[in-house]
Short mmCIF file of C-alpha atoms in Angstrom, two decimals:
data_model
loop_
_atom_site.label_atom_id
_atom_site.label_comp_id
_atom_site.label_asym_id
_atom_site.label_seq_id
_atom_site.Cartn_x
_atom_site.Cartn_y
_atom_site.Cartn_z
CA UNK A 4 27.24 -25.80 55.56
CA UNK A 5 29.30 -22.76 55.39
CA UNK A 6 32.91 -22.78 53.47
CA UNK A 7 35.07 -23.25 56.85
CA UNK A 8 32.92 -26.45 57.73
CA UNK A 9 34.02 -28.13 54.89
CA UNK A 10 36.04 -31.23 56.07
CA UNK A 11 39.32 -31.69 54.31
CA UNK A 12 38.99 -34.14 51.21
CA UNK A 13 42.15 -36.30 51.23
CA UNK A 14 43.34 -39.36 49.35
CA UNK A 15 45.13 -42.25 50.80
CA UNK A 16 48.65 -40.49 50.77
CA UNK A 17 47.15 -37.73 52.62
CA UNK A 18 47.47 -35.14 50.09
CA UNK A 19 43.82 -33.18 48.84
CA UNK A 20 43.10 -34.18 46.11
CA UNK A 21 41.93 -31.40 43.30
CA UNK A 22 39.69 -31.54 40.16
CA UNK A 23 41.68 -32.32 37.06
CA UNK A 24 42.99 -29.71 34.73
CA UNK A 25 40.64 -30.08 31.92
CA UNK A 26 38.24 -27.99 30.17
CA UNK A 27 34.54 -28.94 29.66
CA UNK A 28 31.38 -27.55 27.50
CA UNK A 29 29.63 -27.38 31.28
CA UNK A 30 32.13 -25.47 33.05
CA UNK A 31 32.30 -22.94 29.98
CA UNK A 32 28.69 -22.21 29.48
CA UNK A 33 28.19 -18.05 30.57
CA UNK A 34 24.60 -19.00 32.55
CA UNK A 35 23.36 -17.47 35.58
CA UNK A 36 22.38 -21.03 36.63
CA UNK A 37 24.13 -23.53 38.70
CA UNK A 38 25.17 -26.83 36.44
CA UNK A 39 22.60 -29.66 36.95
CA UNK A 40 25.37 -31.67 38.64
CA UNK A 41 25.46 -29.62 41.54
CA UNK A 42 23.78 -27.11 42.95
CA UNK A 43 25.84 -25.14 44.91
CA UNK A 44 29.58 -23.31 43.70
CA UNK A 45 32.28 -26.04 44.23
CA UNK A 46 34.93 -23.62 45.98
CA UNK A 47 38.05 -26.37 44.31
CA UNK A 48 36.73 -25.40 40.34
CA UNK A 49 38.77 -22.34 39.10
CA UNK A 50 36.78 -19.82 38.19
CA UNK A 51 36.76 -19.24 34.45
CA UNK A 52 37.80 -15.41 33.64
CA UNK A 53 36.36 -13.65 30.57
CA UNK A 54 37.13 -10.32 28.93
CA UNK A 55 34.91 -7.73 28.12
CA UNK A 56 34.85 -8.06 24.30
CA UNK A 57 33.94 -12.17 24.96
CA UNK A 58 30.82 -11.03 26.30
CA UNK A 59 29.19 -9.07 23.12
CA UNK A 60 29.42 -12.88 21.38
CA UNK A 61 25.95 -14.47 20.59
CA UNK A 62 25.03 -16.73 22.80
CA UNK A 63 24.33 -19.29 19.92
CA UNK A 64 28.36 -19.03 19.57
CA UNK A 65 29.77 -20.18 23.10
CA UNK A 66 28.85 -23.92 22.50
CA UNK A 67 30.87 -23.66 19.92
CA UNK A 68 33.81 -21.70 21.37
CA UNK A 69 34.93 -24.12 23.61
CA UNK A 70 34.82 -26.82 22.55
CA UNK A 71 38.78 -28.45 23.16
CA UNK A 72 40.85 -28.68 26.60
CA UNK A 73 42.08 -24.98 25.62
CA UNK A 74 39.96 -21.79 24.93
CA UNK A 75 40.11 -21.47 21.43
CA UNK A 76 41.23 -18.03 20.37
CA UNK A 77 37.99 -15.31 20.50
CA UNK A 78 37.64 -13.70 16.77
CA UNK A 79 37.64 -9.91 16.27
CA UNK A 80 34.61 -7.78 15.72
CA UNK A 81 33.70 -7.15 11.31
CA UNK A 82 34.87 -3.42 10.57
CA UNK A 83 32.21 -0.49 11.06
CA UNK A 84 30.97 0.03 6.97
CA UNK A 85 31.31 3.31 5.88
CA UNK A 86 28.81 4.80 4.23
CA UNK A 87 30.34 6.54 0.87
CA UNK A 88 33.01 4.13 -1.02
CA UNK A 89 36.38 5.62 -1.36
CA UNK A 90 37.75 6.55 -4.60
CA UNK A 91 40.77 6.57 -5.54
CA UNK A 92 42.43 8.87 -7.93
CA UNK A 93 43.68 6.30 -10.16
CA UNK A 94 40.27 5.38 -11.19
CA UNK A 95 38.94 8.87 -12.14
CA UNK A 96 38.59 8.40 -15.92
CA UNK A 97 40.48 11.73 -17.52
CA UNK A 98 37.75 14.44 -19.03
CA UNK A 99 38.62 15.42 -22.91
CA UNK A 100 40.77 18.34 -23.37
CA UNK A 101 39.02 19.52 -26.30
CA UNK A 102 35.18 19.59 -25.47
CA UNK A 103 35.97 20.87 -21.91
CA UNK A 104 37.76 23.91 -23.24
CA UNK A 105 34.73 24.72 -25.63
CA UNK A 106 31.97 24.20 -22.72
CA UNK A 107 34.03 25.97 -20.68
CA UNK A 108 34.50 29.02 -23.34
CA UNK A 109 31.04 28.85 -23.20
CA UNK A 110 30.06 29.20 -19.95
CA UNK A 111 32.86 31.87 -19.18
CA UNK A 112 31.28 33.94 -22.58
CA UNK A 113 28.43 33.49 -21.78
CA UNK A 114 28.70 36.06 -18.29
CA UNK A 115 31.73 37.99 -20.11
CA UNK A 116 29.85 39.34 -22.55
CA UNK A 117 26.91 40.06 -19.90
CA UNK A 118 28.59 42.28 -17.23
CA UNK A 119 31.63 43.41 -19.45
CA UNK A 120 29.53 46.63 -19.90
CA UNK A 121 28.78 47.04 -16.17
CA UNK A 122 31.61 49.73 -15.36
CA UNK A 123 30.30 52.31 -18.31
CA UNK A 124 26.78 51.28 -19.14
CA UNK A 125 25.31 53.95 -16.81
CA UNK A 126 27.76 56.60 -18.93
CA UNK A 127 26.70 55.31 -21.88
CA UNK A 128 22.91 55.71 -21.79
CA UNK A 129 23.78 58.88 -20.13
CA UNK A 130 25.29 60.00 -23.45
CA UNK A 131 22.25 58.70 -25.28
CA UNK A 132 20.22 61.57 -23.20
CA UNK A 133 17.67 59.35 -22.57
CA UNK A 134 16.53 60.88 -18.93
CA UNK A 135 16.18 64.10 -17.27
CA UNK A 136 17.68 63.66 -14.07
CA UNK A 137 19.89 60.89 -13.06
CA UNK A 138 16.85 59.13 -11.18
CA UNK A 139 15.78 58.55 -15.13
CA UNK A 140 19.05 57.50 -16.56
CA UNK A 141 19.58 55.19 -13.25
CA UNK A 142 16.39 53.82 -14.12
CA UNK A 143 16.56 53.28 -18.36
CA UNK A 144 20.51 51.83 -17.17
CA UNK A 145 18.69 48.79 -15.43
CA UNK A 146 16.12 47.98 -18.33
CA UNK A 147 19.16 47.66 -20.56
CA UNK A 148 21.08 45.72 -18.42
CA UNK A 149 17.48 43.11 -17.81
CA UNK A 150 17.09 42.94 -21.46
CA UNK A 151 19.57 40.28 -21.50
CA UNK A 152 18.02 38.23 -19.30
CA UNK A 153 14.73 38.06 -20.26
CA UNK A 154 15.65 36.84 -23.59
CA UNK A 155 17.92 34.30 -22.23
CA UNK A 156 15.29 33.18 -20.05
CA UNK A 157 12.63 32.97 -23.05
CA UNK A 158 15.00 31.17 -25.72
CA UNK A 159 17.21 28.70 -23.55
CA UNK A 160 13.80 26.20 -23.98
CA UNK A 161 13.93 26.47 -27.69
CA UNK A 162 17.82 26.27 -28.35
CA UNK A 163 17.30 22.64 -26.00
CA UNK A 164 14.95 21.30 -28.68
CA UNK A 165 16.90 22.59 -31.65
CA UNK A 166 19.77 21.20 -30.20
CA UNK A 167 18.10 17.63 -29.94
CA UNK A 168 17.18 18.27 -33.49
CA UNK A 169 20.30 19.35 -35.40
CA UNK A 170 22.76 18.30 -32.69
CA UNK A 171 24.70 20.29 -29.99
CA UNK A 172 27.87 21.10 -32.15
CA UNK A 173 25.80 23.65 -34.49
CA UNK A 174 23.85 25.14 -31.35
CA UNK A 175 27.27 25.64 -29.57
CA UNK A 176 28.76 26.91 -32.73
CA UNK A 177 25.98 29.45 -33.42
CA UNK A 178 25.54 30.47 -30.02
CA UNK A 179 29.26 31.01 -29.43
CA UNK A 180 29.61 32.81 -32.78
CA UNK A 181 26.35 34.70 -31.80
CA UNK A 182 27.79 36.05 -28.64
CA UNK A 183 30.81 37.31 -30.06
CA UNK A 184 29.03 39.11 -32.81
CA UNK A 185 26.60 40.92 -30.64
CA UNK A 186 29.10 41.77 -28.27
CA UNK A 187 30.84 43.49 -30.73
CA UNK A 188 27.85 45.39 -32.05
CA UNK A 189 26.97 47.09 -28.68
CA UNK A 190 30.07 48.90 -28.23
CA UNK A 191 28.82 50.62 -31.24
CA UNK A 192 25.38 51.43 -30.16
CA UNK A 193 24.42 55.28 -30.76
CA UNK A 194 21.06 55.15 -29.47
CA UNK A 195 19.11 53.63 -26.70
CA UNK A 196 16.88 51.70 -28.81
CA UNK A 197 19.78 50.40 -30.83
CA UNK A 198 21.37 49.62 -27.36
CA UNK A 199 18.28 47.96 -26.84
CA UNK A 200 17.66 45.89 -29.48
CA UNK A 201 21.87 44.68 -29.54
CA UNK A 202 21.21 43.85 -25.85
CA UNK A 203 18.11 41.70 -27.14
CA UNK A 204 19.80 39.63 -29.17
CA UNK A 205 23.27 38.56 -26.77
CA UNK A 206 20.42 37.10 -24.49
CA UNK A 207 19.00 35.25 -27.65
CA UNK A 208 22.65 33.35 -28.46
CA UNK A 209 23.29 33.47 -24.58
CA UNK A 210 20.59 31.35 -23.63
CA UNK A 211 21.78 28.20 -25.49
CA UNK A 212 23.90 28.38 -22.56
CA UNK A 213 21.87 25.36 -21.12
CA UNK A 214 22.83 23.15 -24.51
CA UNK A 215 26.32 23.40 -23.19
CA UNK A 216 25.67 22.27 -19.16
CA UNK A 217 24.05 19.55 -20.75
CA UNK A 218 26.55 18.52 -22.51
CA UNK A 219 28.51 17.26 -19.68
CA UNK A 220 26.65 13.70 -19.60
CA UNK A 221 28.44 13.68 -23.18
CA UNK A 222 31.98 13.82 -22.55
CA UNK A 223 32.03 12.54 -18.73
CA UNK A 224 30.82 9.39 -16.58
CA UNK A 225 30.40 8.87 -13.20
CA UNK A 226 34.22 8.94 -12.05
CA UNK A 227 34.52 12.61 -13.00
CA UNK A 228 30.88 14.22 -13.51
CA UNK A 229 31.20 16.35 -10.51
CA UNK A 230 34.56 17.43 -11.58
CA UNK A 231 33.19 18.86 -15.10
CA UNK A 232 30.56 20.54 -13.35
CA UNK A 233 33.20 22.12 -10.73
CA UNK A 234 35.27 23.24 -13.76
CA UNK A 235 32.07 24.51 -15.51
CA UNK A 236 31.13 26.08 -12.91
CA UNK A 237 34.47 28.12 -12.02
CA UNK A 238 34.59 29.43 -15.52
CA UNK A 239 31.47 30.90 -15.00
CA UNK A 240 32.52 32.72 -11.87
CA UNK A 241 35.67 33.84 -13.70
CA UNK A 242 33.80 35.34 -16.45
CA UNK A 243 31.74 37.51 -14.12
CA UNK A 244 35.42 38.31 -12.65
CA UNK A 245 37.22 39.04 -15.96
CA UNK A 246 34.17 41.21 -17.62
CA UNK A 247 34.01 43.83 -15.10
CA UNK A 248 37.80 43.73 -15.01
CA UNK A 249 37.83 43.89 -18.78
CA UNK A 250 35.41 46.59 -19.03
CA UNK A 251 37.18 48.87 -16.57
CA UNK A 252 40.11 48.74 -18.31
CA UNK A 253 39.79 49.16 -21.56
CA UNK A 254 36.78 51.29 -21.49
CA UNK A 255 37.40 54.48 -23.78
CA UNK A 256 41.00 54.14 -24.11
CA UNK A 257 41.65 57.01 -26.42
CA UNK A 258 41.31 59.12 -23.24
CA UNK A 259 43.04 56.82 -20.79
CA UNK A 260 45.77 55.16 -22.76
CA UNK A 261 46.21 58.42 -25.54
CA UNK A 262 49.92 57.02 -25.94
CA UNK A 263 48.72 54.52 -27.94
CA UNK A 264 44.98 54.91 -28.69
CA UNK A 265 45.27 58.31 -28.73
CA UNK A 266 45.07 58.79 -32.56
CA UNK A 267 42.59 56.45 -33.51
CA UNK A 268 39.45 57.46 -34.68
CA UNK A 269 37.95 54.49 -34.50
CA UNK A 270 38.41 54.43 -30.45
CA UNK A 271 37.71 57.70 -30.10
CA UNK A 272 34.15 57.72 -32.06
CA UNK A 273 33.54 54.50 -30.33
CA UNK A 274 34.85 54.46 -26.47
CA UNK A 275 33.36 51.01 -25.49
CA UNK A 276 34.53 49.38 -28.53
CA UNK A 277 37.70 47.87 -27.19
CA UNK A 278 36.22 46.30 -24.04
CA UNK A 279 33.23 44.72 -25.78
CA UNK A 280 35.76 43.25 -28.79
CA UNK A 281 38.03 41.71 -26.11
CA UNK A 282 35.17 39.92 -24.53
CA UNK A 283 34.01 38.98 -27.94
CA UNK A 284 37.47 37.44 -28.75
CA UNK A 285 37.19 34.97 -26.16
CA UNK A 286 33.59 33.76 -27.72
CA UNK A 287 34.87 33.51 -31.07
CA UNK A 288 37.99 31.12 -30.21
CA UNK A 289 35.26 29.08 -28.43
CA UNK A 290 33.14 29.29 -31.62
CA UNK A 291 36.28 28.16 -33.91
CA UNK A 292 37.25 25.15 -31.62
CA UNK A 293 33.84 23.65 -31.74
CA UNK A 294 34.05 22.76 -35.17
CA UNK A 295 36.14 20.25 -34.36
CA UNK A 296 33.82 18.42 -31.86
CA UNK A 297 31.55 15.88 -32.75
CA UNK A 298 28.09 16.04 -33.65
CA UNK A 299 27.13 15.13 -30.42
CA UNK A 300 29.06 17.78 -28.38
CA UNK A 301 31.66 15.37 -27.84
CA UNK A 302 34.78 13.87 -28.86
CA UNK A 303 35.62 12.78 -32.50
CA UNK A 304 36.72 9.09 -32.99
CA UNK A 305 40.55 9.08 -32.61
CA UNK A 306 40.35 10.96 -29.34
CA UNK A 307 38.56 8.80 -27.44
CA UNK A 308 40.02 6.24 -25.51
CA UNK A 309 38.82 2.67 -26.25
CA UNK A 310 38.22 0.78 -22.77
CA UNK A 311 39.04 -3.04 -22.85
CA UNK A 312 36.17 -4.01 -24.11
CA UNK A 313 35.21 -1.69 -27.02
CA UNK A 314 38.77 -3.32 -28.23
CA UNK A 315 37.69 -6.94 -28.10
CA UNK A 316 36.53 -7.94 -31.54
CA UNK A 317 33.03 -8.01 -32.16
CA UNK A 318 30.98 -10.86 -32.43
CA UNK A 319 28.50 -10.87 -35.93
CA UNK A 320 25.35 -11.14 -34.94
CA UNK A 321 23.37 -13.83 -36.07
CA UNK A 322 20.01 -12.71 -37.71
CA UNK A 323 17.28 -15.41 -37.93
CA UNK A 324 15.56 -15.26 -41.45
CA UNK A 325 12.14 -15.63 -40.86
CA UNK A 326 10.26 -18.06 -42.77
CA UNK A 327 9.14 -17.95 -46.09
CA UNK A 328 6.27 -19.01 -47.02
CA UNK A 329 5.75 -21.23 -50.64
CA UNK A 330 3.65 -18.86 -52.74
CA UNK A 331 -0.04 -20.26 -52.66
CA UNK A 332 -1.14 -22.94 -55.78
CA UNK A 333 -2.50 -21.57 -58.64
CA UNK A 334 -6.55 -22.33 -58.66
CA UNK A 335 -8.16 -24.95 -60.45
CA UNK A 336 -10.51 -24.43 -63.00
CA UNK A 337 -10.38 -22.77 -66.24
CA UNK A 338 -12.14 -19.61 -64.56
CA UNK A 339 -10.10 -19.00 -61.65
CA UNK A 340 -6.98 -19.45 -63.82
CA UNK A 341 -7.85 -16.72 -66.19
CA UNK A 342 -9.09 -14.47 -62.52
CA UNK A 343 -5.83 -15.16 -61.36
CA UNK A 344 -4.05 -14.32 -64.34
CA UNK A 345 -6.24 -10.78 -65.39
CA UNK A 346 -5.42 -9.91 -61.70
CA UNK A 347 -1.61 -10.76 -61.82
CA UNK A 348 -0.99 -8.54 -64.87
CA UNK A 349 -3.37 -5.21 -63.62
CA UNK A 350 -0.99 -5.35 -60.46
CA UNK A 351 2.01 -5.77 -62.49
CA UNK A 352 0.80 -2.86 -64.31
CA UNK A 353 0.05 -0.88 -61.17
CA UNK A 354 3.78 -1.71 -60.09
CA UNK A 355 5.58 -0.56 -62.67
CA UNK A 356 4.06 3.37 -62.38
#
């Protein structure tokens, strides 16, 4: 029977009489099913209206969503987790003033000294007349300037294992003091093989540059690690700045600044001097302040701050003695007595040497 067949469904006053107002588990379920009541749509139930977000609820969950003769409210969906926690900058612990200037030093030195002679080492091996042509002094320029490296790269194994033998305050010490000494010395070099040998040893102190990266699990944790590195890191890049700088400079300054170089000998028999002595100054602060770093690389007691619970008293702890055993009984018999004594006083004896 279609919908306008449907004959009229009055009560005794003659008014139609309509389902009551009430809300049931059956007429809430979301099924594509008719209920088992009836089998075809009853046109006088209102039609129950859902929103787009009620539909992504488990199906578990809607017996248990209406439940009362109102529709209880429909919860909101969990937050999307992010992947990386956010960290704020109140809980970045602070890094130490001291040990970061020293690794820093280091790293900075350790490039300054390296390309502070890049501006005038191709004059000076010129004025070594080492080559012919200037094909041969190109050439004896860039296995002066590779000397460094290749002793770096051969020593910065053995300073690691010296430094986990006799701590990283004396390799950082040496190595810093090292650097500014042979720094120095090349800007006095007269000859290529003195040249040579001068360029030899700054990779030898320069490769303990490795002691010092290392050194950052020392005097950092996890909230500001990758900050030390960053700052490491741009005081290397600024010592590869500042030595070329510094080398350009103050490279022969008898001839270029003769207002106030102009008279000393000491520049003038020497032009590279100055340069290499300002890049060694830098190394030798560095080498000074690390004497005041632990023997671990790190901070001395005083500086360090003591977190909550390194301030808590400490609790003794309790050592168990171990059980002693009675000394065994002396043996019977006149025989074993006298063994027992004979052996008693030869190991007294042996004792006492």
């Amino acid at each position: 029977m279609s919908r306008r067949e449907l004959p009229p469904l009055k009560d005794g006053r003659g008014h139609i009489s309509l389902p009551p107002n009430t809300w049931n588990d059956e007429s809430a379920l979301l099924t594509d099913t008719p209920s088992s009541h009836s089998q075809a749509a009853d046109p006088f139930v209102p039609s129950t209206t859902f929103s787009p977000h009620q539909w992504d609820q488990p199906q578990d969950n809607i017996q248990s969503m209406y439940t009362g003769d109102e529709p209880p409210e429909i919860p909101d969906k969990a937050p999307i987790p992010v992947a990386l926690p956010m960290s704020s900058v109140a809980g970045i612990t602070p890094l130490p003033l001291l040990p970061m200037t020293v690794l820093s030093i280091m790293m900075l030195g350790e490039f300054l000294s390296a390309n502070v002679s890049a501006p005038w080492v191709l004059f000076m091996v010129q004025s070594f007349n080492t080559g012919e042509d200037e094909a041969d002094v190109g050439y004896w320029t860039g296995v002066l300037c590779s000397m460094f490296f290749i002793t770096q790269f051969a020593t910065s194994l053995l300073w690691a294992t010296a430094a986990e033998k006799h701590g990283r305050r004396t390799i950082i010490s040496i190595s810093l003091l090292g650097m500014a000494v042979t720094c120095t010395l090349f800007g006095t070099s007269r000859s290529y093989s003195q040249a040579v040998v001068i360029r030899l040893l700054q990779g030898v102190f320069g490769g303990a540059v490795g002691v010092g990266r290392s050194n950052v699990a020392n005097v950092a944790d996890v909230t500001n690690e990758g900050r030390a590195y960053a700052i490491m890191g741009f005081a290397w890049g600024l010592g590869g700045v500042a030595g070329a700088i510094v080398g350009g400079v103050f490279e022969s300054p008898a001839k270029n600044y003769p207002a106030l170089f102009g008279k000393v000998q000491l520049f003038i028999d020497y032009p590279y001097l100055l340069p290499c002595a300002v890049a060694s100054s830098v190394t030798l602060l560095g080498s000074f302040l690390s004497l005041f770093l632990g023997p671990d690389g790190g901070p001395r007691e005083g500086a360090i701050r003591l977190s909550d619970k390194e301030n808590e008293p400490a609790l003794l702890d309790i050592v168990e003695e171990e059980p002693t055993t009675p000394p065994p009984p002396p043996p019977a018999g006149l025989v074993a007595q006298l063994k027992h004594k004979v052996s008693r006083r030869f190991s007294d004896a042996l004792s006492r040497r």
